[in-house]
Amino acid sequence: MGDTAMWQGFGGKVLLPGGKGYDAARQVWNAMVDRRPRLIVQCTSVEDVVLAVRNARALDLEIGVKCGGHSVLGLSLPEDGITIDLTPMAAVRVDPERKRAWIQGGALLGALDTATQEHGLATTAGNVSHTGVGGLTLGGGMGWLARQYGLSCDNVISCQVVTAAGDVITASRDEHPDLFWGLRGGGGNFGVVTEFEFQLHDIGTRTLSVELDFPVDGAAGVVAAWRDLSATAPRQATFAATVAGGVVSLGFVWIGDPEAGRTYARDLESLGTPIAERIVELSYVELQTREDTVEGHLIRRYWKGHYFRELSDAAIEALLLHDPEVGASLQAYGGAIAEVADDDTAFSQRDVAFEYVAATRWTDPDEDEQRIRRARESAARLEPFASGMYVNVISDEGLAGVSRAYSPAKLTRLSAVKRTYDPDNVFHLNHNISPTPEPAGG
Ligand code: FAD
C-alpha cells in the first residue's frame, strides 16, 4: 500500500487483504467475479478521490472504480490493483423548486428514486435499484422514463470530475464541453465522477405494468403484432417482452395515470387470448424495485446484448428459438431518446427500436462452461439482425463490443477526448476508449 504517510489526510478506509471489511468490499453483483485488489480505498469526499488517484499512480497500480459493482465483468476489481470504492459517497440532495438533484458518484439508483419521489419527481434510472448511478449514467442509462425524458445521461446537467492528473473540474455544456460530451455515453473512461447534477421531472408516483403470456410455440404472429403496436405507442408506454421457459410474455410499462394505461392496454386485446395476464398498478418506487430480488447478488451470471433498429419477422422467429433456460428480454427505445441529436452525446444508436439481452444465472461453478455456451448460442442466432449493442451490456466482447457500441466517427471523437483528459489511459478498466486515433478494435 506504500507507506502510511501516503494516506495521511485520507478520510475514508484503506482496506487490505485479510483485513476487516475487505472481503465484503470486494463482492460485486456477479458471483463469477472473485478478484483480490491489493488495496480497496473507500472514499468519503472528493479530496479522498484525488488522493486515491494520485497514490494509485505513484504506486503504479491498475485502477478500478466502483459504484454499484454491477458491471457484469466486475471491472471495479483489478487483481492486485486498487479499487477506488465510491460507495460511501452516496448522498442525494434534491431541490424540488428547481427540479434538480445532486447525487454523489457512489450512489445507487434506489437512493435517487427514493429522494426524488418524495416530491413526486424523478429522472430516468434503470430497472433494478441496487445498480449504480455512476456506471449506468456514464454509459447512457435506459429506463422506463427514457421515452418521455431521454436517457439518464440526457438528464445530466453537470458532473464534478477527478481527472487522471488528480485535478477536480466541472463538466457541463459551458465548462469542458468536450468532456461533458464524452461523459454522456462514453463510460468511465475520462475520470472519476464524484457528483452528478440531474434534471428532474414531475412524474407523480403511479405506474401500471401490463404482461400477457403466450406459449412460445406459434407465437411469431403475436410477437409481430405487439412489435407493430410498439411503433406507435404513446411515450408513457415502454414496450417490454421476455422469452423464458417456453413462454413469451408481452406488454408494456406505463408511467403516468394508471387509468389511461388501462385504457391503452385494450389495444393489446388484438393480440389474442393469453394463457395468463398480469395487469398491476404499482407506485413508481415499487416498480423500480420489483426486480431487485430476482436480479440479486451472489449468483453466477452471463449475458449478451444486441440492439435492433428493426425487429424483423425473421428476427422474431430466431428469438422464439431461444434456449428455454436462457432468458431473453426486449425493451423498446424511441420517443425522447431518438429526439436528441446524434452528435449531442457520446451515446450512440439513438434510432434503435429494441434492446435485447440474453441472460443466464446459475450457482454451481461446474456449470459455468455450458451456461455460457448456451447463452452465446442463443444470442448468436439473433446477431445477423442486430444493428449494434449497448455499451453497458458489453460482457466479454472486449474491443469488438466497443466497436459495436459506437460508430467509427464517435470512436474518433471519443479518442480525442481521451487524449485530452487521460492520455496515459489510467482509467482503462472499462469499455475502453483508446487514446490513439485509430478506432478501438480497428
Ligand atoms: P460498477 O461495476 O461499479 O461500475 C461500472 C463501471 O462504470 C466502472 O468500471 C467504471 O468504469 C464506471 N464507473 C462507475 N461509477 C463511476 C463514477 N462515479 N465515475 C467514473 N466511473 C464510474 N443499464 C441500463 O441502462 N438500464 C437498466 O435498467 C439496467 N439494469 C441493470 C440491472 C442489473 C441487475 C445489472 C447488473 C445491470 C443493469 N444495467 C442497466 C447495466 C448497468 O448500467 C451497467 O452494468 C453499469 O456498468 C452498472 O454500473 P455500476 O455503477 O453499478 O457498476
CSV table of C-alpha atoms and ligand atoms in Angstrom, one decimal:
chain,number,residue,atom,x,y,z
A,1,MET,CA,0.0,0.0,0.0
A,2,GLY,CA,3.0,2.2,0.0
A,3,ASP,CA,4.0,3.9,3.3
A,4,THR,CA,1.2,5.0,5.6
A,5,ALA,CA,2.3,8.7,5.2
A,6,MET,CA,0.9,8.4,1.7
A,7,TRP,CA,-2.6,8.1,3.1
A,8,GLN,CA,-2.3,10.9,5.6
A,9,GLY,CA,-5.4,13.0,5.4
A,10,PHE,CA,-7.5,10.3,3.7
A,11,GLY,CA,-10.9,10.5,5.3
A,12,GLY,CA,-12.1,7.0,4.3
A,13,LYS,CA,-10.9,3.5,5.0
A,14,VAL,CA,-8.0,1.7,3.4
A,15,LEU,CA,-8.8,-2.0,3.3
A,16,LEU,CA,-6.1,-4.6,2.8
A,17,PRO,CA,-6.4,-8.4,2.0
A,18,GLY,CA,-7.2,-10.3,5.2
A,19,GLY,CA,-8.3,-7.1,7.0
A,20,LYS,CA,-11.7,-6.3,8.4
A,21,GLY,CA,-14.3,-5.3,5.7
A,22,TYR,CA,-12.0,-6.3,2.8
A,23,ASP,CA,-14.0,-9.4,1.7
A,24,ALA,CA,-17.3,-7.6,1.8
A,25,ALA,CA,-15.9,-4.7,-0.1
A,26,ARG,CA,-14.6,-7.0,-3.0
A,27,GLN,CA,-18.0,-8.5,-3.5
A,28,VAL,CA,-19.8,-7.4,-6.7
A,29,TRP,CA,-23.0,-8.3,-8.3
A,30,ASN,CA,-21.8,-11.2,-10.5
A,31,ALA,CA,-20.6,-14.1,-8.3
A,32,MET,CA,-18.3,-15.2,-11.2
A,33,VAL,CA,-16.0,-12.4,-10.2
A,34,ASP,CA,-13.5,-13.3,-7.4
A,35,ARG,CA,-10.6,-10.9,-7.7
A,36,ARG,CA,-8.4,-9.6,-4.9
A,37,PRO,CA,-7.2,-6.0,-5.3
A,38,ARG,CA,-4.1,-5.1,-3.3
A,39,LEU,CA,-6.0,-2.1,-1.9
A,40,ILE,CA,-9.6,-1.1,-1.6
A,41,VAL,CA,-9.9,2.6,-0.7
A,42,GLN,CA,-13.3,3.6,0.4
A,43,CYS,CA,-13.6,7.3,-0.3
A,44,THR,CA,-15.8,9.7,1.6
A,45,SER,CA,-15.0,13.0,-0.2
A,46,VAL,CA,-13.7,14.5,-3.5
A,47,GLU,CA,-10.4,15.1,-1.6
A,48,ASP,CA,-10.2,11.3,-0.9
A,49,VAL,CA,-10.7,10.5,-4.5
A,50,VAL,CA,-8.0,12.9,-5.5
A,51,LEU,CA,-5.6,11.3,-3.1
A,52,ALA,CA,-6.6,7.8,-4.2
A,53,VAL,CA,-5.9,8.7,-7.9
A,54,ARG,CA,-2.6,10.3,-7.2
A,55,ASN,CA,-1.4,7.5,-4.9
A,56,ALA,CA,-2.6,4.8,-7.3
A,57,ARG,CA,-0.5,6.4,-10.0
A,58,ALA,CA,2.5,6.9,-7.7
A,59,LEU,CA,2.3,3.2,-6.8
A,60,ASP,CA,1.8,2.2,-10.4
A,61,LEU,CA,-1.4,0.3,-9.5
A,62,GLU,CA,-4.1,-0.6,-12.0
A,63,ILE,CA,-7.2,1.4,-11.1
A,64,GLY,CA,-10.8,0.1,-10.8
A,65,VAL,CA,-13.7,2.5,-10.0
A,66,LYS,CA,-16.6,1.1,-8.0
A,67,CYS,CA,-20.1,2.5,-7.7
A,68,GLY,CA,-22.8,-0.2,-7.8
A,69,GLY,CA,-20.5,-3.0,-8.7
A,70,HIS,CA,-22.9,-4.2,-11.5
A,71,SER,CA,-20.7,-4.3,-14.5
A,72,VAL,CA,-21.0,-7.9,-15.5
A,73,LEU,CA,-17.2,-8.4,-15.7
A,74,GLY,CA,-16.7,-6.8,-12.3
A,75,LEU,CA,-14.5,-4.1,-13.8
A,76,SER,CA,-14.2,-2.3,-10.5
A,77,LEU,CA,-11.9,-5.0,-9.1
A,78,PRO,CA,-8.4,-5.2,-10.5
A,79,GLU,CA,-6.4,-8.2,-9.5
A,80,ASP,CA,-3.6,-6.9,-7.4
A,81,GLY,CA,-4.6,-3.3,-8.2
A,82,ILE,CA,-6.5,-0.6,-6.4
A,83,THR,CA,-10.3,-0.3,-6.2
A,84,ILE,CA,-11.4,3.3,-5.7
A,85,ASP,CA,-14.6,2.5,-3.9
A,86,LEU,CA,-17.1,5.3,-4.1
A,87,THR,CA,-19.9,3.6,-2.2
A,88,PRO,CA,-19.6,5.7,1.0
A,89,MET,CA,-20.3,8.7,-1.3
A,90,ALA,CA,-24.0,8.0,-1.7
A,91,ALA,CA,-25.7,11.3,-0.7
A,92,VAL,CA,-28.6,12.7,-2.8
A,93,ARG,CA,-29.8,16.3,-2.4
A,94,VAL,CA,-33.0,17.4,-4.1
A,95,ASP,CA,-34.2,21.0,-4.9
A,96,PRO,CA,-37.9,20.4,-5.6
A,97,GLU,CA,-38.4,24.1,-6.7
A,98,ARG,CA,-35.7,24.0,-9.3
A,99,LYS,CA,-36.3,20.3,-10.1
A,100,ARG,CA,-32.7,19.4,-9.7
A,101,ALA,CA,-30.8,16.7,-7.8
A,102,TRP,CA,-27.2,16.4,-6.9
A,103,ILE,CA,-26.0,12.8,-6.5
A,104,GLN,CA,-22.7,11.7,-5.3
A,105,GLY,CA,-20.7,9.3,-7.6
A,106,GLY,CA,-21.2,6.2,-5.4
A,107,ALA,CA,-25.0,6.3,-5.1
A,108,LEU,CA,-27.3,3.6,-6.1
A,109,LEU,CA,-30.4,4.1,-8.2
A,110,GLY,CA,-32.6,3.4,-5.2
A,111,ALA,CA,-31.3,6.4,-3.3
A,112,LEU,CA,-32.0,8.6,-6.3
A,113,ASP,CA,-35.5,7.3,-6.8
A,114,THR,CA,-36.5,7.4,-3.1
A,115,ALA,CA,-35.2,11.0,-2.6
A,116,THR,CA,-36.8,12.4,-5.7
A,117,GLN,CA,-40.2,10.6,-5.3
A,118,GLU,CA,-40.7,12.3,-2.0
A,119,HIS,CA,-41.6,15.3,-4.2
A,120,GLY,CA,-43.3,13.3,-7.0
A,121,LEU,CA,-40.2,13.9,-9.1
A,122,ALA,CA,-37.8,11.5,-10.9
A,123,THR,CA,-35.3,11.3,-13.6
A,124,THR,CA,-34.6,8.4,-15.9
A,125,ALA,CA,-33.0,5.5,-14.0
A,126,GLY,CA,-32.6,1.7,-14.6
A,127,ASN,CA,-34.9,-1.0,-13.6
A,128,VAL,CA,-33.1,-2.5,-10.6
A,129,SER,CA,-32.5,-0.3,-7.6
A,130,HIS,CA,-29.1,-1.7,-6.5
A,131,THR,CA,-27.5,-0.7,-9.8
A,132,GLY,CA,-25.1,2.2,-9.5
A,133,VAL,CA,-26.0,5.7,-10.7
A,134,GLY,CA,-22.3,6.1,-11.8
A,135,GLY,CA,-21.8,3.2,-14.3
A,136,LEU,CA,-25.4,3.3,-15.5
A,137,THR,CA,-25.4,7.1,-16.3
A,138,LEU,CA,-21.9,7.2,-17.8
A,139,GLY,CA,-22.9,4.5,-20.3
A,140,GLY,CA,-26.2,6.0,-21.2
A,141,GLY,CA,-28.9,4.9,-18.7
A,142,MET,CA,-32.0,3.2,-20.1
A,143,GLY,CA,-35.2,3.1,-18.0
A,144,TRP,CA,-39.0,3.3,-18.0
A,145,LEU,CA,-38.9,7.1,-18.2
A,146,ALA,CA,-36.5,7.3,-21.1
A,147,ARG,CA,-39.2,7.5,-23.9
A,148,GLN,CA,-40.6,10.5,-22.1
A,149,TYR,CA,-37.5,12.3,-20.9
A,150,GLY,CA,-34.5,10.8,-22.6
A,151,LEU,CA,-31.8,8.5,-21.2
A,152,SER,CA,-30.2,9.2,-17.8
A,153,CYS,CA,-27.2,10.8,-19.5
A,154,ASP,CA,-29.6,13.2,-21.4
A,155,ASN,CA,-30.7,14.5,-18.0
A,156,VAL,CA,-27.3,15.3,-16.6
A,157,ILE,CA,-26.7,19.0,-16.3
A,158,SER,CA,-23.1,18.8,-14.9
A,159,CYS,CA,-20.6,16.5,-13.4
A,160,GLN,CA,-17.8,17.1,-10.9
A,161,VAL,CA,-14.8,15.0,-12.1
A,162,VAL,CA,-11.5,14.0,-10.7
A,163,THR,CA,-9.2,13.6,-13.7
A,164,ALA,CA,-6.3,11.2,-14.3
A,165,ALA,CA,-4.0,14.1,-13.3
A,166,GLY,CA,-5.8,14.4,-9.9
A,167,ASP,CA,-7.4,17.7,-10.8
A,168,VAL,CA,-11.0,18.5,-9.9
A,169,ILE,CA,-13.0,20.0,-12.7
A,170,THR,CA,-16.7,20.6,-13.6
A,171,ALA,CA,-18.0,19.4,-17.0
A,172,SER,CA,-21.2,20.9,-18.4
A,173,ARG,CA,-22.3,22.5,-21.6
A,174,ASP,CA,-20.3,25.6,-20.7
A,175,GLU,CA,-17.3,24.1,-18.9
A,176,HIS,CA,-15.1,21.5,-20.6
A,177,PRO,CA,-17.9,20.7,-23.1
A,178,ASP,CA,-15.8,18.1,-24.8
A,179,LEU,CA,-15.5,16.2,-21.6
A,180,PHE,CA,-19.2,16.7,-20.9
A,181,TRP,CA,-20.0,15.2,-24.3
A,182,GLY,CA,-17.8,12.2,-23.6
A,183,LEU,CA,-19.2,11.5,-20.1
A,184,ARG,CA,-22.7,11.2,-21.6
A,185,GLY,CA,-22.4,7.7,-23.0
A,186,GLY,CA,-18.6,7.2,-23.1
A,187,GLY,CA,-18.5,5.2,-19.8
A,188,GLY,CA,-15.9,5.6,-17.1
A,189,ASN,CA,-13.1,6.5,-19.5
A,190,PHE,CA,-12.4,10.1,-18.6
A,191,GLY,CA,-12.1,10.4,-14.9
A,192,VAL,CA,-14.0,9.7,-11.6
A,193,VAL,CA,-17.3,11.5,-11.4
A,194,THR,CA,-17.8,12.5,-7.8
A,195,GLU,CA,-21.1,14.2,-8.3
A,196,PHE,CA,-23.8,14.3,-11.0
A,197,GLU,CA,-26.3,17.1,-11.3
A,198,PHE,CA,-29.6,15.9,-12.8
A,199,GLN,CA,-32.7,17.5,-14.3
A,200,LEU,CA,-35.8,16.1,-12.6
A,201,HIS,CA,-39.4,15.8,-13.9
A,202,ASP,CA,-42.9,15.8,-12.4
A,203,ILE,CA,-43.9,12.2,-12.9
A,204,GLY,CA,-46.3,11.7,-10.0
A,205,THR,CA,-45.9,8.4,-8.2
A,206,ARG,CA,-48.2,5.9,-10.1
A,207,THR,CA,-47.5,3.4,-12.8
A,208,LEU,CA,-49.1,0.4,-14.5
A,209,SER,CA,-47.5,-2.8,-15.6
A,210,VAL,CA,-49.1,-5.0,-18.3
A,211,GLU,CA,-47.9,-8.5,-19.1
A,212,LEU,CA,-49.7,-11.1,-21.2
A,213,ASP,CA,-48.3,-14.6,-21.5
A,214,PHE,CA,-48.5,-16.8,-24.7
A,215,PRO,CA,-46.9,-20.2,-25.4
A,216,VAL,CA,-43.7,-19.8,-27.4
A,217,ASP,CA,-45.0,-22.3,-30.0
A,218,GLY,CA,-46.8,-20.5,-32.7
A,219,ALA,CA,-46.2,-17.0,-31.1
A,220,ALA,CA,-44.5,-15.4,-34.1
A,221,GLY,CA,-47.7,-13.6,-35.3
A,222,VAL,CA,-48.5,-12.4,-31.8
A,223,VAL,CA,-45.0,-11.0,-31.2
A,224,ALA,CA,-45.1,-9.3,-34.6
A,225,ALA,CA,-48.4,-7.7,-33.7
A,226,TRP,CA,-47.0,-6.5,-30.4
A,227,ARG,CA,-44.0,-5.1,-32.2
A,228,ASP,CA,-46.3,-3.2,-34.6
A,229,LEU,CA,-48.2,-1.7,-31.7
A,230,SER,CA,-45.0,-0.6,-30.1
A,231,ALA,CA,-44.1,1.6,-33.1
A,232,THR,CA,-47.0,3.9,-32.4
A,233,ALA,CA,-47.2,3.6,-28.6
A,234,PRO,CA,-47.6,6.8,-26.5
A,235,ARG,CA,-44.4,7.8,-24.7
A,236,GLN,CA,-45.8,6.8,-21.3
A,237,ALA,CA,-45.7,3.2,-22.5
A,238,THR,CA,-42.4,1.3,-22.9
A,239,PHE,CA,-43.0,-2.0,-24.6
A,240,ALA,CA,-41.2,-4.9,-22.9
A,241,ALA,CA,-41.1,-8.6,-23.5
A,242,THR,CA,-39.4,-11.7,-22.1
A,243,VAL,CA,-39.0,-15.2,-23.5
A,244,ALA,CA,-38.2,-17.9,-21.0
A,245,GLY,CA,-39.2,-21.5,-20.1
A,246,GLY,CA,-41.5,-21.9,-23.2
A,247,VAL,CA,-43.5,-18.7,-22.5
A,248,VAL,CA,-43.3,-15.4,-24.2
A,249,SER,CA,-44.6,-12.5,-22.1
A,250,LEU,CA,-45.6,-9.3,-23.9
A,251,GLY,CA,-46.7,-6.0,-22.6
A,252,PHE,CA,-45.6,-2.6,-21.5
A,253,VAL,CA,-44.8,-0.5,-18.5
A,254,TRP,CA,-46.8,2.7,-18.2
A,255,ILE,CA,-45.6,5.7,-16.2
A,256,GLY,CA,-48.5,8.1,-15.6
A,257,ASP,CA,-52.1,7.8,-14.7
A,258,PRO,CA,-52.8,4.1,-14.5
A,259,GLU,CA,-56.4,4.5,-15.8
A,260,ALA,CA,-55.0,5.9,-19.0
A,261,GLY,CA,-52.7,3.0,-19.1
A,262,ARG,CA,-55.6,0.5,-18.7
A,263,THR,CA,-57.4,2.2,-21.5
A,264,TYR,CA,-54.4,2.0,-23.7
A,265,ALA,CA,-53.9,-1.7,-22.7
A,266,ARG,CA,-57.2,-2.5,-24.6
A,267,ASP,CA,-55.2,-2.1,-27.8
A,268,LEU,CA,-53.4,-5.3,-26.8
A,269,GLU,CA,-56.6,-7.3,-26.9
A,270,SER,CA,-55.9,-7.6,-30.7
A,271,LEU,CA,-53.0,-10.0,-29.8
A,272,GLY,CA,-55.5,-12.7,-28.9
A,273,THR,CA,-56.2,-14.6,-25.7
A,274,PRO,CA,-53.2,-15.0,-23.4
A,275,ILE,CA,-52.7,-18.1,-21.2
A,276,ALA,CA,-52.1,-15.7,-18.3
A,277,GLU,CA,-52.2,-12.0,-17.7
A,278,ARG,CA,-50.9,-9.6,-15.0
A,279,ILE,CA,-52.1,-6.0,-15.0
A,280,VAL,CA,-50.8,-4.4,-11.9
A,281,GLU,CA,-50.8,-0.9,-10.5
A,282,LEU,CA,-47.5,0.0,-8.7
A,283,SER,CA,-46.0,3.0,-7.2
A,284,TYR,CA,-43.0,4.2,-9.1
A,285,VAL,CA,-40.7,3.1,-6.3
A,286,GLU,CA,-42.3,-0.3,-6.3
A,287,LEU,CA,-41.8,-0.6,-10.0
A,288,GLN,CA,-38.2,0.4,-9.7
A,289,THR,CA,-37.5,-2.3,-7.0
A,290,ARG,CA,-39.7,-5.1,-8.2
A,291,GLU,CA,-36.8,-6.9,-10.0
A,292,ASP,CA,-34.4,-6.4,-7.1
A,293,THR,CA,-34.6,-9.9,-5.7
A,294,VAL,CA,-34.6,-11.9,-8.9
A,295,GLU,CA,-31.7,-9.7,-10.0
A,296,GLY,CA,-29.9,-10.1,-6.6
A,297,HIS,CA,-26.3,-10.7,-5.7
A,298,LEU,CA,-24.3,-13.9,-5.0
A,299,ILE,CA,-25.4,-15.6,-8.3
A,300,ARG,CA,-23.3,-16.5,-11.2
A,301,ARG,CA,-24.2,-14.6,-14.3
A,302,TYR,CA,-23.5,-14.2,-18.0
A,303,TRP,CA,-25.2,-12.1,-20.6
A,304,LYS,CA,-25.0,-10.9,-24.2
A,305,GLY,CA,-26.8,-8.0,-25.8
A,306,HIS,CA,-27.9,-6.6,-29.2
A,307,TYR,CA,-29.6,-3.5,-30.5
A,308,PHE,CA,-32.2,-3.9,-33.2
A,309,ARG,CA,-33.0,-1.0,-35.4
A,310,GLU,CA,-35.9,-3.0,-36.6
A,311,LEU,CA,-37.2,-6.3,-35.3
A,312,SER,CA,-38.0,-8.2,-38.5
A,313,ASP,CA,-40.2,-11.2,-38.7
A,314,ALA,CA,-37.1,-13.3,-39.2
A,315,ALA,CA,-35.6,-11.9,-36.1
A,316,ILE,CA,-38.7,-12.8,-34.2
A,317,GLU,CA,-38.5,-16.4,-35.5
A,318,ALA,CA,-34.9,-16.6,-34.2
A,319,LEU,CA,-36.0,-15.1,-30.9
A,320,LEU,CA,-38.6,-17.8,-30.4
A,321,LEU,CA,-35.9,-20.5,-30.9
A,322,HIS,CA,-34.2,-19.2,-27.8
A,323,ASP,CA,-32.8,-21.8,-25.4
A,324,PRO,CA,-35.7,-22.0,-22.8
A,325,GLU,CA,-33.1,-21.9,-19.9
A,326,VAL,CA,-31.6,-18.7,-21.2
A,327,GLY,CA,-33.9,-15.7,-20.6
A,328,ALA,CA,-34.3,-13.2,-23.4
A,329,SER,CA,-35.7,-9.7,-22.8
A,330,LEU,CA,-36.6,-6.9,-25.2
A,331,GLN,CA,-37.2,-3.3,-24.2
A,332,ALA,CA,-38.4,-0.6,-26.6
A,333,TYR,CA,-36.5,2.7,-27.2
A,334,GLY,CA,-37.8,5.6,-29.3
A,335,GLY,CA,-39.6,8.7,-28.2
A,336,ALA,CA,-37.4,11.3,-26.4
A,337,ILE,CA,-34.3,9.0,-26.8
A,338,ALA,CA,-34.4,9.4,-30.5
A,339,GLU,CA,-35.1,13.1,-30.5
A,340,VAL,CA,-31.6,14.0,-29.1
A,341,ALA,CA,-29.3,14.8,-31.9
A,342,ASP,CA,-26.8,12.0,-32.5
A,343,ASP,CA,-23.8,14.2,-32.1
A,344,ASP,CA,-25.0,15.8,-28.9
A,345,THR,CA,-23.7,13.0,-26.7
A,346,ALA,CA,-21.2,10.1,-26.9
A,347,PHE,CA,-24.1,7.7,-26.6
A,348,SER,CA,-24.8,6.2,-30.0
A,349,GLN,CA,-27.5,4.4,-31.8
A,350,ARG,CA,-30.4,6.5,-30.7
A,351,ASP,CA,-32.5,5.2,-33.6
A,352,VAL,CA,-32.9,1.6,-32.3
A,353,ALA,CA,-36.3,0.1,-31.8
A,354,PHE,CA,-35.4,-2.5,-29.2
A,355,GLU,CA,-32.6,-3.5,-26.9
A,356,TYR,CA,-32.2,-7.3,-26.4
A,357,VAL,CA,-30.4,-9.1,-23.7
A,358,ALA,CA,-29.9,-12.8,-23.3
A,359,ALA,CA,-29.2,-13.5,-19.6
A,360,THR,CA,-28.5,-16.7,-17.7
A,361,ARG,CA,-27.9,-17.3,-14.0
A,362,TRP,CA,-26.8,-20.4,-12.0
A,363,THR,CA,-24.9,-21.2,-8.8
A,364,ASP,CA,-22.8,-24.3,-9.4
A,365,PRO,CA,-19.3,-23.4,-10.8
A,366,ASP,CA,-19.3,-26.8,-12.7
A,367,GLU,CA,-22.0,-25.4,-14.9
A,368,ASP,CA,-20.0,-22.3,-16.0
A,369,GLU,CA,-19.0,-23.6,-19.4
A,370,GLN,CA,-22.3,-25.0,-20.6
A,371,ARG,CA,-24.3,-22.0,-19.2
A,372,ILE,CA,-22.1,-19.5,-21.0
A,373,ARG,CA,-22.1,-21.5,-24.2
A,374,ARG,CA,-25.8,-21.8,-24.3
A,375,ALA,CA,-26.3,-18.0,-23.8
A,376,ARG,CA,-23.8,-17.3,-26.5
A,377,GLU,CA,-25.6,-19.7,-28.9
A,378,SER,CA,-29.0,-18.0,-28.2
A,379,ALA,CA,-27.6,-14.5,-28.8
A,380,ALA,CA,-25.6,-15.7,-31.9
A,381,ARG,CA,-28.9,-16.6,-33.5
A,382,LEU,CA,-30.0,-13.0,-33.2
A,383,GLU,CA,-26.8,-11.4,-34.2
A,384,PRO,CA,-27.4,-11.3,-38.0
A,385,PHE,CA,-30.4,-9.0,-37.3
A,386,ALA,CA,-28.5,-6.7,-34.9
A,387,SER,CA,-27.5,-3.1,-35.6
A,388,GLY,CA,-25.1,-2.9,-32.7
A,389,MET,CA,-25.2,-3.1,-28.9
A,390,TYR,CA,-25.5,-1.0,-25.7
A,391,VAL,CA,-22.1,-0.2,-24.1
A,392,ASN,CA,-23.4,-1.0,-20.6
A,393,VAL,CA,-24.2,-4.6,-21.5
A,394,ILE,CA,-20.9,-5.4,-23.1
A,395,SER,CA,-19.6,-8.5,-21.4
A,396,ASP,CA,-16.6,-10.4,-22.7
A,397,GLU,CA,-16.6,-9.0,-26.3
A,398,GLY,CA,-13.7,-6.6,-25.5
A,399,LEU,CA,-12.9,-4.1,-28.1
A,400,ALA,CA,-15.2,-5.8,-30.6
A,401,GLY,CA,-18.0,-4.8,-28.2
A,402,VAL,CA,-16.8,-1.2,-28.1
A,403,SER,CA,-16.9,-1.1,-31.9
A,404,ARG,CA,-20.4,-2.4,-31.9
A,405,ALA,CA,-21.5,0.3,-29.4
A,406,TYR,CA,-20.1,3.3,-31.2
A,407,SER,CA,-19.9,4.4,-34.8
A,408,PRO,CA,-16.4,5.0,-36.2
A,409,ALA,CA,-16.9,8.7,-36.1
A,410,LYS,CA,-17.9,8.6,-32.4
A,411,LEU,CA,-14.9,6.5,-31.6
A,412,THR,CA,-12.6,9.0,-33.2
A,413,ARG,CA,-14.2,11.8,-31.2
A,414,LEU,CA,-14.1,9.8,-28.0
A,415,SER,CA,-10.4,9.1,-28.6
A,416,ALA,CA,-9.7,12.8,-28.9
A,417,VAL,CA,-11.5,13.4,-25.5
A,418,LYS,CA,-9.5,10.6,-24.0
A,419,ARG,CA,-6.2,12.1,-25.2
A,420,THR,CA,-7.1,15.4,-23.6
A,421,TYR,CA,-8.2,14.1,-20.2
A,422,ASP,CA,-6.5,10.7,-19.8
A,423,PRO,CA,-3.7,10.4,-22.4
A,424,ASP,CA,-2.0,7.6,-20.5
A,425,ASN,CA,-5.1,5.5,-20.3
A,426,VAL,CA,-5.0,5.4,-16.5
A,427,PHE,CA,-8.7,4.6,-16.5
A,428,HIS,CA,-8.8,1.6,-18.7
A,429,LEU,CA,-10.8,-1.0,-16.6
A,430,ASN,CA,-14.0,-0.1,-18.5
A,431,HIS,CA,-15.2,-0.5,-22.1
A,432,ASN,CA,-12.1,1.1,-23.1
A,433,ILE,CA,-11.6,4.1,-25.5
A,434,SER,CA,-8.0,4.1,-26.8
A,435,PRO,CA,-6.2,7.5,-26.6
A,436,THR,CA,-4.7,6.7,-30.0
A,437,PRO,CA,-6.7,7.9,-33.0
A,438,GLU,CA,-7.5,4.5,-34.5
A,439,PRO,CA,-11.0,3.3,-33.8
A,440,ALA,CA,-10.9,0.7,-31.0
A,441,GLY,CA,-10.9,-2.8,-32.4
A,442,GLY,CA,-9.9,-1.4,-35.8
B,1,FAD,P1,-19.7,-0.7,-11.4
B,1,FAD,O1,-19.2,-2.0,-11.8
B,1,FAD,O2,-19.5,-0.1,-10.1
B,1,FAD,O3,-19.1,0.4,-12.4
B,1,FAD,C1,-19.0,0.1,-13.8
B,1,FAD,C2,-18.0,0.9,-14.5
B,1,FAD,O4,-18.5,2.2,-14.5
B,1,FAD,C3,-16.7,1.0,-13.7
B,1,FAD,O5,-15.8,0.1,-14.1
B,1,FAD,C4,-16.2,2.4,-14.0
B,1,FAD,O6,-15.6,2.4,-15.3
B,1,FAD,C5,-17.5,3.2,-14.2
B,1,FAD,N1,-18.0,4.0,-13.1
B,1,FAD,C6,-18.9,3.7,-12.2
B,1,FAD,N2,-19.1,4.8,-11.4
B,1,FAD,C7,-18.3,5.7,-11.8
B,1,FAD,C8,-18.0,7.1,-11.4
B,1,FAD,N3,-18.7,7.6,-10.4
B,1,FAD,N4,-17.0,7.8,-12.0
B,1,FAD,C9,-16.4,7.2,-13.0
B,1,FAD,N5,-16.6,6.0,-13.5
B,1,FAD,C10,-17.5,5.2,-12.9
B,1,FAD,N6,-28.5,-0.5,-17.6
B,1,FAD,C11,-29.4,0.4,-18.0
B,1,FAD,O7,-29.1,1.3,-18.8
B,1,FAD,N7,-30.7,0.2,-17.6
B,1,FAD,C12,-31.1,-0.8,-16.8
B,1,FAD,O8,-32.3,-0.9,-16.5
B,1,FAD,C13,-30.1,-1.7,-16.3
B,1,FAD,N8,-30.4,-2.6,-15.4
B,1,FAD,C14,-29.4,-3.4,-14.9
B,1,FAD,C15,-29.8,-4.4,-14.0
B,1,FAD,C16,-28.8,-5.2,-13.4
B,1,FAD,C17,-29.2,-6.2,-12.4
B,1,FAD,C18,-27.5,-5.1,-13.8
B,1,FAD,C19,-26.4,-6.0,-13.3
B,1,FAD,C20,-27.1,-4.1,-14.8
B,1,FAD,C21,-28.1,-3.3,-15.3
B,1,FAD,N9,-27.8,-2.3,-16.3
B,1,FAD,C22,-28.8,-1.5,-16.7
B,1,FAD,C23,-26.4,-2.2,-16.8
B,1,FAD,C24,-25.7,-1.2,-16.0
B,1,FAD,O9,-25.9,0.1,-16.5
B,1,FAD,C25,-24.1,-1.5,-16.0
B,1,FAD,O10,-23.9,-2.8,-15.5
B,1,FAD,C26,-23.4,-0.4,-15.3
B,1,FAD,O11,-22.0,-0.6,-15.6
B,1,FAD,C27,-23.5,-0.6,-13.8
B,1,FAD,O12,-22.9,0.5,-13.1
B,1,FAD,P2,-22.4,0.3,-11.6
B,1,FAD,O13,-22.0,1.6,-11.1
B,1,FAD,O14,-23.5,-0.5,-10.8
B,1,FAD,O15,-21.2,-0.7,-11.8
